[in-house]
Coordinates of C-alpha atoms and ligand atoms in Angstrom, one line a residue:
X797 CA -90.1 -151.8 84.8
X798 CA -87.8 -154.6 86.0
X799 CA -88.0 -158.1 85.1
X800 CA -90.9 -159.7 87.1
X801 CA -90.2 -162.5 89.3
X802 CA -91.2 -165.8 87.6
X803 CA -94.8 -167.4 88.3
X804 CA -94.7 -169.3 91.5
X805 CA -91.2 -168.8 92.0
X806 CA -90.5 -167.2 95.8
X807 CA -89.0 -163.9 95.8
X808 CA -85.2 -163.8 97.7
X809 CA -86.6 -160.7 99.4
X810 CA -89.7 -162.6 101.0
X811 CA -89.9 -163.7 104.6
X812 CA -89.6 -167.2 105.4
X813 CA -92.9 -167.1 106.5
X814 CA -94.4 -165.6 103.1
X815 CA -95.2 -168.2 100.9
X816 CA -96.1 -167.4 97.4
X817 CA -99.8 -168.1 97.1
X818 CA -101.1 -170.3 94.7
X819 CA -104.0 -168.1 93.9
X820 CA -103.1 -163.9 94.9
X821 CA -106.7 -163.3 94.4
X822 CA -107.7 -165.8 97.1
X823 CA -109.2 -164.2 100.4
X824 CA -108.2 -166.1 103.5
X825 CA -111.4 -165.9 105.4
X826 CA -109.7 -165.2 108.8
X827 CA -108.2 -162.0 107.9
X828 CA -111.4 -160.6 106.9
X829 CA -115.2 -159.9 107.8
X830 CA -117.3 -162.7 107.4
X831 CA -119.3 -160.8 104.8
X832 CA -116.6 -159.7 102.8
X833 CA -116.5 -161.6 99.3
X834 CA -115.6 -161.5 95.6
X835 CA -118.5 -160.5 93.7
X836 CA -119.3 -160.2 90.0
X837 CA -116.1 -159.7 88.3
X838 CA -113.8 -160.7 90.9
X839 CA -114.4 -157.3 92.8
X840 CA -114.3 -157.2 96.5
X841 CA -117.6 -156.6 98.1
X842 CA -118.9 -156.2 102.0
X843 CA -122.2 -157.3 102.9
X844 CA -122.5 -157.2 99.2
X845 CA -121.7 -153.8 98.5
X846 CA -118.9 -153.5 95.7
X847 CA -115.7 -151.8 96.4
X848 CA -115.9 -149.9 93.5
X849 CA -119.1 -148.0 94.4
X850 CA -117.5 -147.1 98.0
X851 CA -114.8 -145.8 96.1
X852 CA -117.0 -143.5 93.9
X853 CA -119.3 -142.3 96.3
X854 CA -116.7 -142.0 99.5
X855 CA -113.6 -141.6 97.8
X856 CA -110.3 -143.1 99.9
X857 CA -108.7 -143.8 101.8
X858 CA -111.0 -145.1 103.9
X859 CA -112.2 -147.5 106.4
X860 CA -114.9 -149.6 105.6
X861 CA -116.3 -151.6 108.2
X862 CA -118.9 -154.5 108.5
X863 CA -121.3 -153.7 111.2
X864 CA -123.0 -157.5 111.1
X865 CA -119.4 -158.5 111.6
X866 CA -118.8 -156.3 114.7
X867 CA -121.9 -157.3 116.5
X868 CA -121.2 -161.1 115.9
X869 CA -117.9 -160.7 117.1
X870 CA -119.2 -158.8 120.1
X871 CA -122.2 -161.5 120.9
X872 CA -119.5 -164.2 120.2
X873 CA -117.2 -163.1 123.2
X874 CA -120.4 -162.2 125.1
X875 CA -122.0 -165.8 124.7
X876 CA -118.8 -167.8 125.1
X877 CA -117.3 -166.5 128.2
X878 CA -121.4 -166.3 129.7
X879 CA -121.0 -170.0 128.7
X880 CA -117.9 -171.2 129.9
X881 CA -118.2 -169.2 133.3
X882 CA -122.5 -169.1 134.0
X883 CA -122.2 -172.4 136.7
X884 CA -118.7 -170.7 138.4
X885 CA -120.0 -166.8 138.9
X886 CA -123.1 -166.6 136.3
X887 CA -121.6 -165.2 133.6
X888 CA -118.9 -162.7 132.5
X889 CA -119.2 -159.2 132.0
X890 CA -117.1 -158.2 128.9
X891 CA -116.2 -154.6 128.5
X892 CA -115.3 -153.6 124.8
X893 CA -112.2 -151.6 124.9
X894 CA -112.9 -148.3 123.6
X895 CA -109.3 -147.3 122.9
X896 CA -109.1 -149.8 120.2
X897 CA -112.0 -147.9 118.2
X898 CA -114.6 -145.6 119.5
X899 CA -117.6 -143.8 118.6
X900 CA -121.4 -143.3 119.2
X901 CA -122.4 -146.1 116.8
X902 CA -119.7 -148.2 118.0
X903 CA -120.8 -147.7 121.4
X904 CA -124.6 -148.3 120.9
X905 CA -123.6 -151.6 119.5
X906 CA -121.5 -152.7 122.0
X907 CA -124.5 -152.0 124.4
X908 CA -127.2 -153.2 122.3
X909 CA -125.2 -156.6 121.9
X910 CA -125.0 -157.0 126.0
X911 CA -121.5 -155.5 126.7
X912 CA -119.9 -152.8 128.4
X913 CA -117.8 -150.2 127.9
X914 CA -114.2 -149.6 128.7
X915 CA -112.8 -146.1 128.3
X916 CA -109.1 -144.6 128.8
X917 CA -109.5 -140.9 129.1
X918 CA -112.0 -137.8 129.3
X919 CA -112.7 -137.9 125.7
X920 CA -113.5 -141.6 125.6
X921 CA -116.0 -140.7 128.3
X922 CA -117.5 -138.0 126.4
X923 CA -118.2 -140.4 123.7
X924 CA -120.0 -143.1 126.0
X925 CA -122.2 -140.2 127.4
X926 CA -123.2 -138.9 124.1
X927 CA -123.8 -142.6 123.2
X928 CA -126.4 -142.7 126.2
X929 CA -124.3 -145.7 127.5
X930 CA -125.5 -145.8 131.4
X931 CA -122.5 -145.0 133.9
X932 CA -122.7 -148.1 135.3
X933 CA -121.6 -150.0 132.5
X934 CA -119.0 -147.9 131.8
X935 CA -115.3 -148.6 133.2
X936 CA -112.4 -145.9 133.2
X937 CA -108.8 -146.7 132.9
X938 CA -105.9 -144.8 132.8
X939 CA -102.4 -144.7 134.5
X940 CA -102.6 -140.5 134.8
X941 CA -106.2 -139.7 135.3
X942 CA -106.7 -135.6 135.8
X943 CA -109.1 -134.7 138.7
X944 CA -111.2 -133.4 136.0
X945 CA -111.7 -136.9 134.9
X946 CA -112.3 -138.9 137.9
X947 CA -115.2 -136.1 139.3
X948 CA -116.4 -136.6 135.6
X949 CA -116.5 -140.5 136.3
X950 CA -118.1 -140.0 139.3
X951 CA -120.6 -137.6 137.9
X952 CA -121.5 -139.9 135.5
X953 CA -121.8 -142.8 137.8
X954 CA -119.3 -145.1 136.5
X955 CA -119.7 -148.7 137.1
X956 CA -116.0 -148.7 138.2
X957 CA -112.6 -146.6 137.9
X958 CA -109.9 -148.6 138.0
X959 CA -107.1 -147.2 139.7
X960 CA -103.7 -147.6 138.8
X961 CA -101.2 -145.8 141.5
X962 CA -101.9 -145.5 145.5
X963 CA -101.5 -141.5 144.7
X964 CA -104.7 -142.2 142.4
X965 CA -106.3 -143.7 144.8
X966 CA -105.8 -141.0 147.5
X967 CA -107.0 -138.6 145.0
X968 CA -110.1 -140.9 143.8
X969 CA -111.3 -140.8 147.8
X970 CA -110.8 -137.8 148.2
X971 CA -113.0 -136.3 145.5
X972 CA -115.5 -138.7 146.3
X973 CA -115.5 -137.8 149.4
X974 CA -115.8 -133.9 148.6
X975 CA -118.7 -134.8 146.7
X976 CA -120.3 -135.7 149.8
X977 CA -120.5 -139.4 148.9
X978 CA -119.1 -140.4 152.4
X979 CA -121.5 -138.7 154.4
X980 CA -123.8 -141.0 156.9
X981 CA -126.8 -141.4 155.2
X982 CA -126.2 -139.7 151.9
X983 CA -127.9 -141.2 149.2
X984 CA -124.8 -140.3 146.6
X985 CA -123.1 -143.8 145.8
X986 CA -119.1 -144.1 146.9
X987 CA -116.6 -144.6 144.1
X988 CA -116.5 -147.6 142.7
X989 CA -113.0 -149.3 142.7
X990 CA -111.1 -152.0 141.1
X991 CA -107.2 -152.1 141.5
X992 CA -105.4 -152.9 138.5
X993 CA -102.1 -154.8 139.8
X994 CA -99.0 -155.5 137.7
X995 CA -99.2 -160.0 138.3
X996 CA -95.5 -159.9 136.6
X997 CA -97.2 -162.1 133.6
X998 CA -96.3 -160.8 130.6
X999 CA -97.8 -162.4 127.2
X1000 CA -97.3 -161.7 123.6
X1001 CA -98.7 -163.9 120.7
X1002 CA -97.4 -167.6 121.7
X1003 CA -95.3 -167.0 124.8
X1004 CA -95.9 -165.4 128.5
X1005 CA -93.2 -164.7 130.7
X1006 CA -93.3 -164.4 134.3
X1007 CA -91.4 -162.7 136.3
X1008 CA -91.4 -161.1 140.2
X1009 CA -90.8 -157.1 139.1
X1010 CA -92.2 -155.5 135.6
X1011 CA -90.5 -152.5 134.0
X1012 CA -93.7 -150.6 133.3
X1013 CA -96.1 -147.8 134.1
X1014 CA -99.0 -149.6 134.6
X1015 CA -100.5 -150.9 137.7
X1016 CA -99.8 -151.9 141.4
X1017 CA -96.6 -154.1 141.8
X1018 CA -97.7 -157.2 143.4
X1019 CA -94.0 -158.3 143.9
X1020 CA -93.2 -158.4 147.6
X1021 CA -91.2 -155.2 149.0
X1022 CA -92.6 -152.6 146.6
X1023 CA -95.0 -151.2 149.4
X1024 CA -94.4 -147.8 150.7
X1025 CA -91.2 -147.7 153.4
X1026 CA -93.9 -146.8 156.3
X1027 CA -96.6 -149.8 155.3
X1028 CA -95.7 -152.7 157.4
X1029 CA -98.3 -155.0 155.6
X1030 CA -100.0 -157.6 157.7
X1031 CA -97.2 -159.3 159.2
X1032 CA -96.9 -162.1 156.6
X1033 CA -93.6 -163.8 155.8
X1034 CA -92.8 -161.7 152.7
X1035 CA -91.7 -158.1 152.9
X1036 CA -95.2 -156.1 151.7
X1037 CA -96.3 -155.5 148.2
X1038 CA -97.8 -152.0 146.9
X1039 CA -100.6 -154.1 145.6
X1040 CA -101.3 -154.9 149.3
X1041 CA -100.6 -151.3 150.7
X1042 CA -103.4 -149.9 148.0
X1043 CA -106.0 -152.6 149.2
X1044 CA -105.5 -151.6 152.9
X1045 CA -105.9 -148.1 151.9
X1046 CA -109.0 -148.5 150.2
X1047 CA -110.3 -150.4 152.7
X1048 CA -109.3 -147.6 155.0
X1049 CA -111.5 -145.1 152.8
X1050 CA -115.2 -144.5 153.5
X1051 CA -115.8 -142.8 150.2
X1052 CA -114.6 -145.8 148.4
X1053 CA -116.7 -149.2 147.5
X1054 CA -113.2 -151.5 146.7
X1055 CA -114.6 -154.0 144.2
X1056 CA -111.8 -155.8 143.2
X1057 CA -108.8 -156.4 141.3
X1058 CA -107.9 -156.0 137.6
X1059 CA -104.9 -157.2 135.4
X1060 CA -103.7 -156.8 131.6
X1061 CA -100.8 -158.8 130.4
X1062 CA -100.5 -157.8 126.7
X1063 CA -101.4 -157.7 123.5
X1064 CA -102.2 -160.1 120.4
X1065 CA -102.0 -162.9 122.6
X1066 CA -102.9 -166.5 120.6
X1067 CA -102.6 -168.9 123.7
X1068 CA -104.7 -168.9 127.0
X1069 CA -101.5 -170.0 129.3
X1070 CA -100.7 -166.3 130.2
X1071 CA -104.6 -165.3 131.0
X1072 CA -104.3 -168.7 132.9
X1073 CA -101.0 -167.7 135.0
X1074 CA -102.1 -164.1 135.7
X1075 CA -105.8 -165.5 136.7
X1076 CA -103.7 -167.9 139.4
X1077 CA -101.8 -165.0 141.0
X1078 CA -104.5 -162.9 141.3
X1079 CA -107.0 -165.3 143.0
X1080 CA -104.0 -166.4 145.3
X1081 CA -103.8 -162.4 145.9
X1082 CA -107.7 -162.3 146.8
X1083 CA -107.6 -165.0 149.2
X1084 CA -104.3 -163.4 151.0
X1085 CA -106.3 -159.7 151.3
X1086 CA -109.0 -162.2 152.6
X1087 CA -106.8 -163.5 155.4
X1088 CA -105.0 -161.0 156.1
X1089 CA -107.4 -158.1 156.2
X1090 CA -110.6 -159.7 155.9
X1091 CA -111.6 -157.7 152.6
X1092 CA -113.5 -159.4 150.5
X1093 CA -112.5 -158.7 146.7
X1094 CA -115.7 -159.7 144.9
X1095 CA -114.5 -158.8 141.2
X1096 CA -111.7 -160.3 138.8
X1097 CA -110.9 -158.6 135.7
X1098 CA -108.7 -160.6 133.2
X1099 CA -108.1 -157.8 130.9
X1100 CA -107.8 -157.9 127.2
X1101 CA -105.0 -158.8 124.7
X1102 CA -106.9 -161.6 122.7
X1103 CA -105.2 -162.1 119.3
X1104 CA -106.5 -161.9 115.7
X1105 CA -105.1 -163.4 112.2
X1106 CA -103.1 -160.2 110.3
X1107 CA -101.4 -162.8 108.2
X1108 CA -102.4 -165.9 106.4
X1109 CA -100.9 -168.1 108.9
X1110 CA -102.3 -166.4 112.0
X1111 CA -104.3 -168.7 113.5
X1112 CA -105.7 -167.1 117.2
X1113 CA -107.9 -169.6 119.3
X1114 CA -111.6 -168.7 119.0
X1115 CA -113.2 -167.0 122.2
X1116 CA -114.8 -170.3 123.2
X1117 CA -111.7 -172.0 123.5
X1118 CA -110.0 -169.3 125.7
X1119 CA -113.2 -168.8 128.2
X1120 CA -113.3 -173.0 128.6
X1121 CA -109.3 -172.9 129.7
X1122 CA -109.5 -169.9 132.0
X1123 CA -112.7 -171.4 133.4
X1124 CA -111.2 -174.3 134.5
X1125 CA -107.9 -172.6 136.0
X1126 CA -110.3 -170.6 137.9
X1127 CA -112.4 -172.9 139.4
X1128 CA -109.4 -175.2 140.2
X1129 CA -107.2 -172.3 141.7
X1130 CA -110.6 -171.1 143.8
X1131 CA -110.9 -174.7 145.4
X1132 CA -107.8 -174.9 145.9
X1133 CA -107.9 -171.8 148.1
X1134 CA -111.3 -172.0 149.6
X1135 CA -112.8 -168.9 148.1
X1136 CA -115.6 -168.3 146.1
X1137 CA -115.3 -167.7 142.4
X1138 CA -115.0 -163.7 141.9
X1139 CA -117.5 -162.1 139.1
X1140 CA -115.0 -162.2 135.9
X1141 CA -115.0 -159.9 133.6
X1142 CA -112.8 -159.0 130.5
X1143 CA -111.7 -156.3 128.0
X1144 CA -111.6 -157.4 124.6
X1145 CA -111.1 -154.7 121.9
X1146 CA -109.1 -155.9 119.2
X1147 CA -110.3 -159.3 119.1
X1148 CA -113.9 -157.8 118.5
X1149 CA -113.1 -155.0 116.1
X1150 CA -109.7 -155.6 114.4
X1151 CA -111.1 -157.9 111.5
X1152 CA -114.3 -156.0 111.0
X1153 CA -112.4 -153.4 109.1
X1154 CA -110.4 -152.9 106.0
X1155 CA -108.7 -149.9 104.6
X1156 CA -109.5 -149.1 101.1
X1157 CA -106.6 -147.5 99.2
X1158 CA -106.1 -146.1 95.9
X1159 CA -102.7 -147.3 93.7
X1160 CA -100.5 -144.2 92.5
X1161 CA -96.8 -144.3 92.0
X1162 CA -95.0 -147.9 91.4
X1163 CA -91.5 -148.4 91.4
X1164 CA -89.1 -151.3 91.2
X1165 CA -86.3 -151.1 93.0
X1166 CA -83.1 -153.3 92.6
X1167 CA -81.8 -154.2 96.1
X1168 CA -78.5 -156.2 97.1
X1169 CA -79.1 -159.7 98.8
X1170 CA -76.8 -160.4 101.5
X1171 CA -73.4 -161.9 101.3
X1172 CA -72.9 -161.1 97.1
X1173 CA -76.0 -163.1 96.4
X1174 CA -76.8 -160.7 94.1
X1175 CA -79.8 -158.6 93.6
X1176 CA -83.1 -158.8 93.4
X1177 CA -86.4 -156.4 92.9
X1178 CA -88.7 -155.1 95.2
X1179 CA -91.8 -153.4 93.7
X1180 CA -93.1 -150.3 95.8
X1181 CA -96.6 -149.4 95.3
X1182 CA -97.5 -146.3 96.7
X1183 CA -100.9 -145.7 97.9
X1184 CA -102.9 -142.7 98.8
X1185 CA -102.4 -142.9 102.9
X1186 CA -99.7 -144.1 104.8
X1187 CA -98.5 -144.1 108.5
X1188 CA -101.0 -141.3 109.1
X1189 CA -104.0 -143.7 108.9
X1190 CA -101.9 -147.1 110.0
X1191 CA -99.3 -146.3 112.5
X1192 CA -98.9 -149.7 113.8
X1193 CA -96.3 -151.1 111.0
X1194 CA -94.2 -147.8 112.2
X1195 CA -94.8 -148.0 116.0
X1196 CA -94.7 -151.9 116.4
X1197 CA -93.2 -153.4 113.2
X1198 CA -96.8 -154.6 112.9
X1199 CA -97.5 -156.7 109.7
X1200 CA -100.7 -156.9 107.5
X1201 CA -101.7 -158.5 104.3
X1202 CA -103.2 -156.8 101.4
X1203 CA -105.6 -157.8 98.5
X1204 CA -106.3 -156.3 94.8
X1205 CA -109.6 -155.3 95.6
X1206 CA -111.1 -154.1 92.7
X1207 CA -110.7 -156.8 90.5
X1208 CA -109.2 -160.3 90.2
X1209 CA -106.0 -161.2 87.7
X1210 CA -104.2 -164.3 86.2
X1211 CA -100.9 -162.3 86.4
X1212 CA -98.5 -164.1 88.2
X1213 CA -98.0 -163.3 91.9
X1214 CA -95.3 -160.3 92.3
X1215 CA -93.8 -159.3 95.9
X1216 CA -94.5 -156.1 96.5
X1217 CA -94.4 -153.5 99.7
X1218 CA -97.4 -151.0 100.1
X1219 CA -96.1 -148.2 101.4
X1220 CA -97.8 -144.5 102.1
X1221 CA -97.3 -141.0 100.5
X1222 CA -95.6 -139.4 103.8
X1223 CA -91.9 -137.9 104.0
X1224 CA -90.7 -140.9 105.8
X1225 CA -89.0 -144.1 104.5
X1226 CA -90.4 -145.9 107.2
X1227 CA -93.8 -144.9 105.7
X1228 CA -94.9 -149.1 105.1
X1229 CA -98.5 -150.7 105.1
X1230 CA -97.6 -153.6 104.1
X1231 CA -94.0 -154.8 104.7
X1232 CA -94.1 -157.9 102.4
X1233 CA -97.3 -159.4 100.3
X1234 CA -97.6 -161.3 97.1
X1235 CA -99.7 -159.2 94.8
X1236 CA -100.9 -160.1 91.2
X1237 CA -97.8 -158.6 89.1
X1238 CA -100.0 -156.4 86.9
X1239 CA -101.3 -153.8 89.6
X1240 CA -101.3 -150.7 87.9
X1241 CA -102.2 -147.2 89.2
X1242 CA -105.9 -146.6 89.8
X1243 CA -106.6 -150.0 90.9
X1244 CA -107.8 -149.9 94.3
X1245 CA -106.4 -152.4 97.5
X1246 CA -107.7 -153.4 100.5
X1247 CA -105.5 -153.9 103.9
X1248 CA -107.7 -156.4 106.1
X1249 CA -107.4 -156.2 109.9
X1250 CA -107.6 -152.6 110.3
X1251 CA -110.4 -152.2 112.5
X1252 CA -108.1 -151.7 116.2
X1253 CA -105.5 -149.0 116.8
X1254 CA -105.4 -147.9 113.3
X1255 CA -108.4 -144.8 113.5
X1256 CA -107.9 -144.6 116.8
X1257 CA -104.1 -144.0 116.1
X1258 CA -104.3 -142.3 113.1
X1259 CA -102.7 -138.6 112.7
X1260 CA -102.6 -135.5 110.4
X1261 CA -99.0 -136.0 109.7
X1262 CA -98.3 -134.0 106.5
X1263 CA -101.5 -132.5 106.7
X1264 CA -103.3 -135.2 105.5
X1265 CA -107.5 -135.6 106.4
X1266 CA -108.1 -138.5 108.3
X1267 CA -109.9 -141.2 107.0
X1268 CA -113.4 -141.7 107.9
X1269 CA -115.3 -144.9 109.2
X1270 CA -117.9 -146.4 106.9
X1271 CA -120.1 -148.7 108.4
X1272 CA -121.4 -151.5 105.8
X1273 CA -124.9 -153.1 106.5
X1274 CA -127.0 -154.9 104.1
X1275 CA -125.4 -153.6 100.9
X1276 CA -125.8 -150.0 102.5
X1277 CA -122.9 -147.7 103.7
X1278 CA -122.9 -144.8 106.0
X1279 CA -120.3 -142.7 108.0
X1280 CA -120.0 -143.5 111.6
X1281 CA -117.3 -140.7 111.9
X1282 CA -116.8 -138.9 108.6
X1283 CA -113.2 -138.2 107.3
X1284 CA -111.5 -134.8 107.6
X1285 CA -111.7 -132.1 105.1
X1286 CA -109.4 -129.5 104.0
X1287 CA -111.3 -126.7 106.1
X1288 CA -111.2 -129.4 109.4
X1289 CA -107.5 -129.2 108.7
X1290 CA -107.1 -125.8 108.4
X1291 CA -109.5 -124.9 111.3
X1292 CA -107.4 -124.7 114.3
X1293 CA -104.8 -122.8 112.7
X1294 CA -105.4 -119.4 114.4
X1295 CA -103.0 -117.2 111.4
X1296 CA -100.5 -114.9 111.6
Ligands
PLP1438 C1 -105.9 -152.3 130.4 C2 -106.6 -152.8 128.8 N1 -107.6 -153.9 128.8 C3 -107.6 -153.8 127.5 C4 -107.0 -153.6 126.3 C5 -107.6 -154.1 125.0 O1 -106.4 -154.7 124.5 P1 -107.3 -155.6 123.1 O2 -107.4 -154.6 122.2 O3 -105.4 -156.1 122.8 O4 -107.9 -156.4 123.6 C6 -106.1 -152.8 126.8 C7 -105.1 -152.6 125.5 O5 -104.4 -151.8 125.6 C8 -105.6 -152.4 128.0 O6 -104.5 -151.6 128.2

């Protein structure tokens, strides 16, 4: 192997944000489930269970989820938002965003912890149904819901369909009407609908941008002049918006019960300002619709997007802080507009499940690669550590340039920190698991690595690229593990191949 970076010296290949850790064995608490630690011999443990036992019994790669941590984070959201909004609207409905990670066990925990469930497809609805989640606690999202998905949602009696377009609104109204739900005297409920609006506020991590027009596929635009050519609107000064047109259309359908409006402004958001700006725009819209059409919009959903720590320096705000800031803005805005505070709901996914889980990998090939430094600055060595998974179990680095951190899991080490890049086993040079991290310099084949923060949008986005079997998800609780989603087998992989 090429010469190792001296102890304590930063690699010239390291990004500016990555400092050399004094102790590369130390776990940064914000990155891990609260019951992950180091046990005897320095081995990583979760809820008291050592990773070598997990590897021995279940193999790798594997997603390892702390059930207690999931439940605690779910409860924390519900408690924090309920407390902040208690005297404004009696609390908050927290819908766990199933798209981040969903299976029947998770749907069950969500219900047991007093949360509701946000789904985004017929498949996610099927999981909710299998888990026995009462329909009224489920929401259905999606920018291109099929008629079958809409019909299924109505059959399950979902608490709300979040309508994403004028076209969908008409289809929901027609499908609900065809079920006889608009027959006077009928006992069948009307379709409960929220309208997803695009408020022109977009947030990511520390900043938000506010524009009139959003260039994206989701939602009904609130920007003036975006209504259909034939829609005049309620003769306000500004030309009508697509959002206003949807309110007018929904109010005209007997088969629809219009609950309110919704927005989702982005993901991995650390600061409350973007949520606040969106809340103000939506509340102003609520007030405008009341005076223009006499339509009440008694519910307001502010979406998900609350950020988590992926890297040692990340410091997202706790839910209670965001909840208090938001409640203050909602109260002040409703007072200013002279409207009642709507029932508030939110849809966190990542902030509940993201940090509950780490992915356990086994180290295989290690390669030191000599890399040219910019402007004739000589060369440096980058150590590539290959593991037994990769972009098929975590697509986020490839999809979003997402950064992760990593820890040596089966032992601690006194070796000096070494800059490494952890890569997968796929036939893609972009198959990166952890782009830049310091690990002890003596990591070798057969060691176990744990990548924290893989609970959200990892298993959910996993694939069979290169015919790798998708890893399962183990829930660990009180020192015992159980599959909540089993890993795929070679038989699973071949089961849909219909032969020659
Ligand atoms: C409408 C909606 N709600 C909630 C979420 C959950 O976001 P997060 O997991 O970042 O909280 C998403 C994510 O894309 C979304 O699109």
